[in-house]
Short mmCIF file of C-alpha atoms and ligand atoms in Angstrom, two decimals:
data_model
loop_
_atom_site.label_atom_id
_atom_site.label_comp_id
_atom_site.label_asym_id
_atom_site.label_seq_id
_atom_site.Cartn_x
_atom_site.Cartn_y
_atom_site.Cartn_z
CA UNK A 1 24.96 -9.02 -13.80
CA UNK A 2 24.35 -6.22 -16.29
CA UNK A 3 20.56 -6.30 -16.45
CA UNK A 4 18.99 -4.89 -13.33
CA UNK A 5 15.56 -3.71 -12.22
CA UNK A 6 14.46 -0.17 -13.03
CA UNK A 7 15.73 2.40 -10.50
CA UNK A 8 13.10 3.05 -7.84
CA UNK A 9 11.28 -0.22 -8.53
CA UNK A 10 11.92 -3.03 -6.10
CA UNK A 11 11.75 -6.81 -5.99
CA UNK A 12 10.00 -8.27 -2.96
CA UNK A 13 10.56 -11.79 -1.67
CA UNK A 14 11.31 -14.00 1.35
CA UNK A 15 10.66 -12.83 4.90
CA UNK A 16 10.11 -9.21 3.79
CA UNK A 17 7.28 -10.34 1.54
CA UNK A 18 5.77 -12.35 4.41
CA UNK A 19 5.78 -9.18 6.49
CA UNK A 20 4.10 -7.27 3.67
CA UNK A 21 1.40 -9.95 3.38
CA UNK A 22 0.77 -9.76 7.13
CA UNK A 23 0.35 -5.97 6.98
CA UNK A 24 -1.81 -6.14 3.84
CA UNK A 25 -4.16 -8.67 5.44
CA UNK A 26 -4.59 -6.61 8.58
CA UNK A 27 -5.43 -3.51 6.53
CA UNK A 28 -7.91 -5.45 4.38
CA UNK A 29 -9.67 -6.64 7.56
CA UNK A 30 -10.01 -3.06 8.77
CA UNK A 31 -11.52 -2.05 5.42
CA UNK A 32 -13.96 -4.93 5.64
CA UNK A 33 -15.09 -3.96 9.11
CA UNK A 34 -15.79 -0.42 7.90
CA UNK A 35 -17.78 -1.82 4.95
CA UNK A 36 -15.33 -1.11 2.09
CA UNK A 37 -15.21 -3.61 -0.76
CA UNK A 38 -12.28 -4.13 -3.08
CA UNK A 39 -11.96 -2.81 -6.61
CA UNK A 40 -9.08 -3.50 -9.02
CA UNK A 41 -8.39 -1.35 -12.05
CA UNK A 42 -5.79 -1.93 -14.80
CA UNK A 43 -2.27 -0.54 -14.43
CA UNK A 44 -2.47 1.02 -17.90
CA UNK A 45 -5.02 3.74 -18.60
CA UNK A 46 -5.66 6.20 -21.40
CA UNK A 47 -3.81 9.42 -20.74
CA UNK A 48 -7.09 11.40 -20.56
CA UNK A 49 -7.99 9.58 -17.34
CA UNK A 50 -5.36 11.72 -15.59
CA UNK A 51 -4.48 14.68 -17.77
CA UNK A 52 -7.63 16.77 -17.43
CA UNK A 53 -8.71 15.36 -14.11
CA UNK A 54 -5.80 15.23 -11.67
CA UNK A 55 -4.80 18.61 -13.13
CA UNK A 56 -2.48 19.52 -16.00
CA UNK A 57 -0.38 21.74 -13.76
CA UNK A 58 0.26 19.13 -11.12
CA UNK A 59 3.73 17.53 -10.84
CA UNK A 60 2.14 14.14 -11.39
CA UNK A 61 0.65 15.01 -14.77
CA UNK A 62 3.28 17.50 -15.86
CA UNK A 63 6.37 15.39 -15.33
CA UNK A 64 5.85 12.14 -13.46
CA UNK A 65 3.72 9.95 -15.70
CA UNK A 66 5.22 6.95 -17.47
CA UNK A 67 3.84 6.91 -20.98
CA UNK A 68 3.36 3.90 -23.20
CA UNK A 69 3.04 5.03 -26.80
CA UNK A 70 1.61 2.75 -29.47
CA UNK A 71 0.83 3.60 -33.09
CA UNK A 72 -2.65 4.81 -32.30
CA UNK A 73 -2.81 5.67 -28.61
CA UNK A 74 -0.86 7.02 -25.68
CA UNK A 75 -1.38 5.16 -22.46
CA UNK A 76 0.03 5.87 -19.03
CA UNK A 77 0.94 3.71 -16.08
CA UNK A 78 -1.44 4.71 -13.30
CA UNK A 79 0.31 7.40 -11.16
CA UNK A 80 -2.51 7.47 -8.60
CA UNK A 81 -5.73 5.59 -7.92
CA UNK A 82 -8.54 8.11 -7.61
CA UNK A 83 -8.88 9.10 -11.27
CA UNK A 84 -8.74 5.43 -12.33
CA UNK A 85 -11.35 4.66 -9.71
CA UNK A 86 -13.61 7.43 -10.98
CA UNK A 87 -13.20 6.20 -14.56
CA UNK A 88 -14.32 2.73 -13.42
CA UNK A 89 -17.24 4.10 -11.38
CA UNK A 90 -18.56 6.01 -14.38
CA UNK A 91 -17.89 3.18 -16.82
CA UNK A 92 -19.84 0.66 -14.72
CA UNK A 93 -22.45 3.05 -13.28
CA UNK A 94 -21.34 2.22 -9.76
CA UNK A 95 -22.83 5.50 -8.57
CA UNK A 96 -26.23 4.87 -10.19
CA UNK A 97 -28.18 4.08 -7.02
CA UNK A 98 -27.29 7.45 -5.52
CA UNK A 99 -26.61 5.58 -2.29
CA UNK A 100 -23.26 5.79 -0.50
CA UNK A 101 -20.74 3.26 -1.89
CA UNK A 102 -17.51 2.30 -0.17
CA UNK A 103 -14.52 0.96 -2.10
CA UNK A 104 -10.88 0.20 -1.42
CA UNK A 105 -7.98 -0.77 -3.64
CA UNK A 106 -4.47 -2.03 -3.16
CA UNK A 107 -2.44 -1.38 -6.28
CA UNK A 108 1.01 -0.40 -7.51
CA UNK A 109 1.35 3.22 -8.66
CA UNK A 110 4.01 4.61 -10.97
CA UNK A 111 5.57 8.05 -10.72
CA UNK A 112 8.79 9.19 -12.37
CA UNK A 113 10.21 10.91 -9.30
CA UNK A 114 13.77 11.15 -8.00
CA UNK A 115 14.07 8.00 -5.88
CA UNK A 116 15.09 8.35 -2.24
CA UNK A 117 14.15 6.76 1.08
CA UNK A 118 10.33 6.34 1.04
CA UNK A 119 10.03 7.71 -2.48
CA UNK A 120 9.88 5.13 -5.25
CA UNK A 121 8.98 5.05 -8.89
CA UNK A 122 6.81 2.00 -8.39
CA UNK A 123 5.14 2.14 -5.00
CA UNK A 124 2.07 0.54 -3.50
CA UNK A 125 -0.99 2.34 -2.28
CA UNK A 126 -3.99 1.31 -0.29
CA UNK A 127 -6.76 3.66 -1.29
CA UNK A 128 -10.26 4.12 0.08
CA UNK A 129 -13.05 6.01 -1.68
CA UNK A 130 -16.56 6.78 -0.46
CA UNK A 131 -19.00 8.03 -3.10
CA UNK A 132 -22.44 9.63 -2.95
CA UNK A 133 -22.08 11.09 0.50
CA UNK A 134 -21.52 14.81 0.94
CA UNK A 135 -21.70 14.85 4.72
CA UNK A 136 -18.83 15.95 6.96
CA UNK A 137 -19.33 12.60 8.74
CA UNK A 138 -18.13 10.91 5.53
CA UNK A 139 -14.92 12.98 5.55
CA UNK A 140 -14.40 12.13 9.21
CA UNK A 141 -15.00 8.43 8.48
CA UNK A 142 -12.12 8.37 5.99
CA UNK A 143 -9.76 10.07 8.44
CA UNK A 144 -10.92 7.66 11.15
CA UNK A 145 -10.24 4.60 8.98
CA UNK A 146 -6.72 5.83 8.16
CA UNK A 147 -6.12 6.63 11.82
CA UNK A 148 -7.41 3.19 12.81
CA UNK A 149 -5.02 1.49 10.39
CA UNK A 150 -1.91 3.11 11.89
CA UNK A 151 -3.14 2.66 15.45
CA UNK A 152 -3.91 -1.02 14.85
CA UNK A 153 -0.19 -1.54 14.20
CA UNK A 154 0.80 0.34 17.35
CA UNK A 155 2.01 3.44 15.49
CA UNK A 156 1.17 6.65 17.28
CA UNK A 157 3.98 8.95 16.11
CA UNK A 158 2.09 10.87 13.47
CA UNK A 159 0.18 14.09 13.07
CA UNK A 160 -3.17 14.44 11.38
CA UNK A 161 -3.22 17.79 9.58
CA UNK A 162 -6.48 19.01 8.16
CA UNK A 163 -7.58 21.93 6.04
CA UNK A 164 -10.39 23.08 3.80
CA UNK A 165 -9.42 24.09 0.27
CA UNK A 166 -12.91 25.47 -0.30
CA UNK A 167 -15.19 24.98 -3.27
CA UNK A 168 -14.88 26.32 -6.82
CA UNK A 169 -16.45 29.56 -5.75
CA UNK A 170 -14.50 30.50 -2.66
CA UNK A 171 -11.27 29.04 -4.01
CA UNK A 172 -11.49 31.33 -7.03
CA UNK A 173 -11.63 34.35 -4.78
CA UNK A 174 -8.79 33.00 -2.62
CA UNK A 175 -6.54 32.41 -5.65
CA UNK A 176 -7.01 36.03 -6.65
CA UNK A 177 -6.16 37.21 -3.14
CA UNK A 178 -3.05 35.01 -3.16
CA UNK A 179 -1.91 36.28 -6.53
CA UNK A 180 -2.30 39.80 -5.30
CA UNK A 181 -0.13 38.91 -2.32
CA UNK A 182 2.61 37.12 -4.29
CA UNK A 183 2.86 39.60 -7.21
CA UNK A 184 5.35 41.99 -5.55
CA UNK A 185 7.35 39.00 -4.18
CA UNK A 186 7.51 36.99 -7.40
CA UNK A 187 11.25 37.47 -7.93
CA UNK A 188 12.00 36.12 -4.45
CA UNK A 189 10.19 32.82 -5.12
CA UNK A 190 11.95 29.75 -6.51
CA UNK A 191 11.77 29.01 -10.23
CA UNK A 192 9.12 26.33 -9.73
CA UNK A 193 6.88 28.65 -7.71
CA UNK A 194 7.26 31.39 -10.29
CA UNK A 195 5.87 28.91 -12.81
CA UNK A 196 3.09 27.91 -10.43
CA UNK A 197 2.10 31.53 -9.85
CA UNK A 198 -0.08 31.94 -12.94
CA UNK A 199 -2.15 28.79 -12.81
CA UNK A 200 -1.87 27.20 -9.38
CA UNK A 201 -0.85 29.90 -6.95
CA UNK A 202 -2.15 27.85 -4.01
CA UNK A 203 0.55 25.28 -4.57
CA UNK A 204 3.19 27.88 -3.67
CA UNK A 205 2.00 27.38 -0.10
CA UNK A 206 3.11 23.75 -0.37
CA UNK A 207 6.70 24.50 -1.52
CA UNK A 208 9.33 22.90 0.69
CA UNK A 209 12.04 25.55 0.02
CA UNK A 210 12.87 27.54 3.11
CA UNK A 211 12.87 30.89 1.24
CA UNK A 212 9.41 30.25 -0.26
CA UNK A 213 8.11 29.02 3.10
CA UNK A 214 9.25 32.23 4.77
CA UNK A 215 7.26 34.28 2.24
CA UNK A 216 4.25 31.94 2.39
CA UNK A 217 4.12 32.32 6.17
CA UNK A 218 2.67 35.80 5.83
CA UNK A 219 0.30 34.95 2.95
CA UNK A 220 -3.45 35.31 3.51
CA UNK A 221 -5.01 32.01 4.54
CA UNK A 222 -7.85 30.18 2.84
CA UNK A 223 -9.72 30.17 6.14
CA UNK A 224 -10.41 33.85 5.68
CA UNK A 225 -11.97 33.29 2.22
CA UNK A 226 -14.20 30.23 2.79
CA UNK A 227 -17.86 30.65 1.88
CA UNK A 228 -20.42 29.99 4.59
CA UNK A 229 -21.25 26.43 3.35
CA UNK A 230 -17.58 25.44 3.23
CA UNK A 231 -16.99 27.00 6.63
CA UNK A 232 -19.84 25.12 8.24
CA UNK A 233 -18.82 21.85 6.51
CA UNK A 234 -15.33 22.29 7.94
CA UNK A 235 -16.58 23.06 11.45
CA UNK A 236 -18.84 19.98 11.37
CA UNK A 237 -15.99 17.84 10.02
CA UNK A 238 -13.84 18.90 12.99
CA UNK A 239 -16.53 18.11 15.53
CA UNK A 240 -17.02 14.66 13.93
CA UNK A 241 -13.29 14.01 14.32
CA UNK A 242 -13.45 15.05 17.95
CA UNK A 243 -16.39 12.69 18.52
CA UNK A 244 -14.41 9.91 16.81
CA UNK A 245 -11.51 10.69 19.19
CA UNK A 246 -9.08 11.38 16.38
CA UNK A 247 -6.51 14.02 17.36
CA UNK A 248 -5.89 16.54 14.61
CA UNK A 249 -4.42 19.94 13.97
CA UNK A 250 -5.47 22.60 11.52
CA UNK A 251 -2.88 23.37 8.89
CA UNK A 252 -3.93 25.98 6.32
CA UNK A 253 -0.82 25.11 4.27
CA UNK A 254 -2.16 21.65 3.33
CA UNK A 255 -3.21 22.15 -0.29
CA UNK A 256 -2.37 18.65 -1.64
CA UNK A 257 -0.55 17.98 -4.89
CA UNK A 258 -3.63 17.05 -6.93
CA UNK A 259 -6.15 19.48 -8.36
CA UNK A 260 -9.41 17.65 -7.79
CA UNK A 261 -9.90 18.40 -4.10
CA UNK A 262 -12.78 20.45 -2.77
CA UNK A 263 -13.37 21.39 0.84
CA UNK A 264 -11.70 18.80 3.10
CA UNK A 265 -8.01 18.00 2.60
CA UNK A 266 -5.91 16.03 5.06
CA UNK A 267 -2.47 14.56 5.50
CA UNK A 268 -0.93 12.18 8.00
CA UNK A 269 2.76 12.95 8.54
CA UNK A 270 5.28 11.14 10.70
CA UNK A 271 8.77 11.92 11.93
CA UNK A 272 9.51 8.18 11.71
CA UNK A 273 9.85 8.59 7.95
CA UNK A 274 12.54 11.22 7.37
CA UNK A 275 12.28 13.76 4.53
CA UNK A 276 9.36 12.06 2.77
CA UNK A 277 7.16 12.34 5.82
CA UNK A 278 3.66 11.83 4.34
CA UNK A 279 2.28 8.51 5.56
CA UNK A 280 -1.01 9.04 3.75
CA UNK A 281 -3.42 11.72 2.65
CA UNK A 282 -6.63 12.50 0.88
CA UNK A 283 -9.71 14.63 0.88
CA UNK A 284 -13.03 15.39 -0.75
CA UNK A 285 -13.30 15.57 -4.54
CA UNK A 286 -16.91 16.45 -5.34
CA UNK A 287 -16.01 17.88 -8.74
CA UNK A 288 -13.96 15.02 -10.17
CA UNK A 289 -16.81 13.22 -11.97
CA UNK A 290 -17.66 16.49 -13.77
CA UNK A 291 -14.06 16.65 -15.03
CA UNK A 292 -14.87 13.37 -16.81
CA UNK A 293 -17.87 15.07 -18.39
CA UNK A 294 -20.38 13.30 -16.12
CA UNK A 295 -22.83 14.72 -13.60
CA UNK A 296 -21.18 15.83 -10.39
CA UNK A 297 -21.58 13.63 -7.33
CA UNK A 298 -19.84 13.81 -3.98
CA UNK A 299 -16.83 11.66 -3.10
CA UNK A 300 -14.08 11.54 -0.53
CA UNK A 301 -11.06 9.27 -0.07
CA UNK A 302 -7.44 8.72 0.91
CA UNK A 303 -4.27 7.01 -0.25
CA UNK A 304 -1.86 5.26 2.12
CA UNK A 305 1.73 4.59 1.03
CA UNK A 306 2.58 0.98 1.82
CA UNK A 307 6.37 1.44 1.58
CA UNK A 308 6.14 4.33 4.04
CA UNK A 309 4.01 2.34 6.46
CA UNK A 310 6.60 -0.45 6.28
CA UNK A 311 9.39 2.03 7.09
CA UNK A 312 7.43 3.27 10.11
CA UNK A 313 6.76 -0.30 11.25
CA UNK A 314 10.44 -1.18 10.92
CA UNK A 315 11.49 1.92 12.83
CA UNK A 316 9.11 0.98 15.63
CA UNK A 317 10.08 -2.70 15.44
CA UNK A 318 6.46 -3.67 15.02
CA UNK A 319 6.99 -6.25 12.31
CA UNK A 320 6.77 -9.88 13.40
CA UNK A 321 9.45 -12.29 12.19
CA UNK A 322 7.88 -15.13 10.26
CA UNK A 323 9.49 -18.51 9.91
CA UNK A 324 8.03 -20.87 7.37
CA UNK A 325 9.37 -24.42 7.46
CA UNK A 326 8.21 -27.82 6.27
CA UNK A 327 6.76 -30.30 8.72
CA UNK A 328 8.60 -33.22 7.10
CA UNK A 329 11.81 -33.69 5.21
CA UNK A 330 11.94 -37.08 3.46
CA UNK A 331 15.32 -38.77 3.13
CA UNK A 332 15.07 -41.79 0.82
CA UNK A 333 18.18 -43.91 0.26
CA UNK A 334 17.87 -45.90 -2.95
CA UNK A 335 15.48 -46.03 -5.91
CA UNK A 336 12.74 -48.08 -4.30
CA UNK A 337 12.60 -45.95 -1.15
CA UNK A 338 12.48 -42.87 -3.32
CA UNK A 339 9.44 -44.18 -5.22
CA UNK A 340 7.58 -44.89 -1.96
CA UNK A 341 8.43 -41.58 -0.30
CA UNK A 342 7.83 -39.61 -3.49
CA UNK A 343 4.20 -40.85 -3.71
CA UNK A 344 3.76 -40.38 0.01
CA UNK A 345 5.01 -36.79 -0.24
CA UNK A 346 2.39 -36.07 -2.92
CA UNK A 347 -0.36 -37.62 -0.78
CA UNK A 348 0.60 -35.45 2.18
CA UNK A 349 0.95 -32.25 0.14
CA UNK A 350 -2.49 -32.87 -1.33
CA UNK A 351 -3.84 -33.02 2.20
CA UNK A 352 -2.25 -29.73 3.17
CA UNK A 353 0.92 -30.96 4.85
CA UNK A 354 4.18 -29.37 3.77
CA UNK A 355 6.83 -31.99 3.21
CA UNK A 356 9.99 -31.76 1.20
CA UNK A 357 11.84 -34.44 -0.67
CA UNK A 358 15.08 -34.11 -2.60
CA UNK A 359 14.75 -35.17 -6.22
CA UNK A 360 18.47 -35.85 -6.34
CA UNK A 361 18.62 -39.60 -5.73
CA UNK A 362 22.42 -39.80 -5.54
CA UNK A 363 22.79 -38.10 -2.17
CA UNK A 364 24.00 -39.87 0.96
CA UNK A 365 22.32 -39.80 4.37
CA UNK A 366 24.67 -37.17 5.80
CA UNK A 367 23.80 -34.71 3.03
CA UNK A 368 20.09 -35.41 3.38
CA UNK A 369 20.09 -34.76 7.12
CA UNK A 370 22.01 -31.54 6.57
CA UNK A 371 19.29 -30.48 4.15
CA UNK A 372 16.58 -31.32 6.70
CA UNK A 373 18.36 -28.99 9.14
CA UNK A 374 18.87 -26.28 6.56
CA UNK A 375 15.17 -26.09 5.68
CA UNK A 376 14.35 -26.24 9.39
CA UNK A 377 11.96 -29.20 9.05
CA UNK A 378 10.23 -30.40 12.24
CA UNK A 379 10.80 -34.07 11.36
CA UNK A 380 12.93 -36.03 8.92
CA UNK A 381 11.87 -39.43 7.65
CA UNK A 382 14.56 -41.94 6.76
CA UNK A 383 13.92 -44.92 4.51
CA UNK A 384 16.71 -47.08 3.04
CA UNK A 385 17.11 -50.68 1.86
CA UNK A 386 17.54 -52.00 5.42
CA UNK A 387 14.35 -50.28 6.60
CA UNK A 388 12.46 -51.46 3.55
CA UNK A 389 13.40 -55.06 4.30
CA UNK A 390 12.08 -54.77 7.85
CA UNK A 391 9.08 -52.63 6.75
CA UNK A 392 9.97 -49.92 9.27
CA UNK A 393 10.90 -46.30 8.58
CA UNK A 394 12.68 -44.00 11.02
CA UNK A 395 11.09 -40.69 11.98
CA UNK A 396 13.47 -38.22 13.57
CA UNK A 397 12.22 -35.30 15.61
CA UNK A 398 14.66 -32.59 14.54
CA UNK A 399 13.97 -30.26 17.46
CA UNK A 400 14.24 -32.87 20.23
CA UNK A 401 16.74 -35.19 18.55
CA UNK A 402 14.56 -38.22 19.45
CA UNK A 403 13.53 -40.85 16.93
CA UNK A 404 10.87 -43.55 16.54
CA UNK A 405 10.11 -46.45 14.23
CA UNK A 406 6.97 -46.34 12.08
CA UNK A 407 5.66 -49.24 9.95
CA UNK A 408 5.91 -48.30 6.27
CA UNK A 409 2.29 -49.45 5.74
CA UNK A 410 0.90 -46.89 8.18
CA UNK A 411 3.20 -43.97 7.28
CA UNK A 412 0.47 -41.83 5.72
CA UNK A 413 -1.88 -42.12 8.70
CA UNK A 414 0.87 -41.63 11.26
CA UNK A 415 2.45 -38.63 9.54
CA UNK A 416 -0.93 -36.97 9.01
CA UNK A 417 -1.79 -37.52 12.67
CA UNK A 418 1.45 -35.88 13.82
CA UNK A 419 1.12 -33.01 11.36
CA UNK A 420 -2.39 -32.16 12.55
CA UNK A 421 -1.65 -32.61 16.22
CA UNK A 422 -2.19 -29.39 18.12
CA UNK A 423 1.15 -27.76 18.89
P1 HAM B 501 -0.98 11.24 -2.70
O1 HAM B 501 -0.82 12.19 -1.55
O2 HAM B 501 -0.34 11.62 -3.99
O3 HAM B 501 -2.54 11.04 -2.89
O4 HAM B 501 -0.44 9.82 -2.29
C1 HAM B 501 -0.91 9.16 -1.13
C2 HAM B 501 0.25 8.53 -0.39
O5 HAM B 501 1.02 7.68 -1.26
C3 HAM B 501 1.29 9.52 0.15
O6 HAM B 501 0.87 10.10 1.35
C4 HAM B 501 2.49 8.61 0.33
O7 HAM B 501 2.38 7.88 1.54
C5 HAM B 501 2.37 7.66 -0.84
N1 HAM B 501 3.25 8.05 -1.95
C6 HAM B 501 3.05 9.03 -2.86
N2 HAM B 501 4.07 9.08 -3.73
C7 HAM B 501 4.94 8.11 -3.38
C8 HAM B 501 6.20 7.64 -3.89
N3 HAM B 501 6.76 8.17 -4.97
N4 HAM B 501 6.82 6.61 -3.25
C9 HAM B 501 6.26 6.05 -2.16
N5 HAM B 501 5.07 6.44 -1.64
C10 HAM B 501 4.42 7.45 -2.23
C11 HAM B 501 -3.11 10.29 -3.87
O8 HAM B 501 -2.50 9.57 -4.60
C12 HAM B 501 -4.61 10.39 -3.89
N6 HAM B 501 -5.11 9.55 -4.98
C13 HAM B 501 -5.20 9.99 -2.55
C14 HAM B 501 -6.68 10.08 -2.54
C15 HAM B 501 -7.56 9.06 -2.63
N7 HAM B 501 -7.39 11.19 -2.45
C16 HAM B 501 -8.68 10.88 -2.50
N8 HAM B 501 -8.80 9.59 -2.62
#
């Protein structure tokens, strides 16, 4: 076939989709028990939602957004959830009470990246956002929820890396210090980092190139530039994590790929994933609402990549195999039997019992029984002219191979009784 799906965007169906649904449900339950309620935002947003907020110099805004251009407007397909979330919070005054508010979302995101294992152009993210709480406990809560999600699936092979990227004040001073450090080494940096130098020097620390990493190793660290408030917030955040029994390590090179972070930044990485090793990440973004032109209020959150979690779960063989099969397969032989079993199948379906019936009335018994086996039905029900005459249908237990006669008049009651019998 010539027409195929867009590269980096996948179809999901069958047993894989059942496994996704199982994982999604478990994560939603964890969110509920931590008091997070769901929010859904549209896939298409005005470009301004991301351009001045996530940061014009970030990869996401600079080169990864899918644009939808109409005569009057340019829209983009949501590349990440936090800016959309903030747009919705401000639009609906969800922060008006000034009280902490907990939200989660589960939505597809779109980024025009080079597809590879664990890196898609349409991927799915669970996100959690906690607004109106500036405490280090709030930061620790988010890390704890993310940690709880992975642990609940039996995944332990990951590292929790934390850092503080400071506030507007101390970060300004740090950027200057960094620029000073990188100036004499500019020619040795990769082309991308040379571009980053002017406006987002901190992101050089995040470059994956070995040569840039070597240089970055000796760069001054943000830790040395944090103001006293940021320092104490970070210390308290760490002690909250210790109290919550979440193991973590400090990594001053975690700067995150989005511009809105202040103070706490964190990333969960796992060797189960390969090159794209970030399972999830997030941080505090107290200044984001101001980037929308609104009053500043505190917020902290994370994003978890569903595809990456599924890779980790597959690697660890933690995904259950689901088998969905009908309770009954009806095999009518002849027009009259078909009419009876067709209405009966509707009655049962309406009462929550899965039964299948072939609409092809020309098929012989052998074919029908083969079908019953193929769909893995627990029972098949045979009704032909002979059975109709005697008023008795034949119910075959497909697993045990046994069969019994059931009066046609009491089929509904008998089949319901068997379907609802405890296994
Ligand atoms: P992010 O680090 O860009 O953060 O994405 C979060 C997670 O989404 C990553 O750790 C990764 O698991 C997954 N992810 C990112 N890009 C891809 C991709 N192309 N294919 C598959 N998975 C991917 C954010 O998006 C922030 N909005 C998180 C946040 C929420 N910060 C505060 N609140």
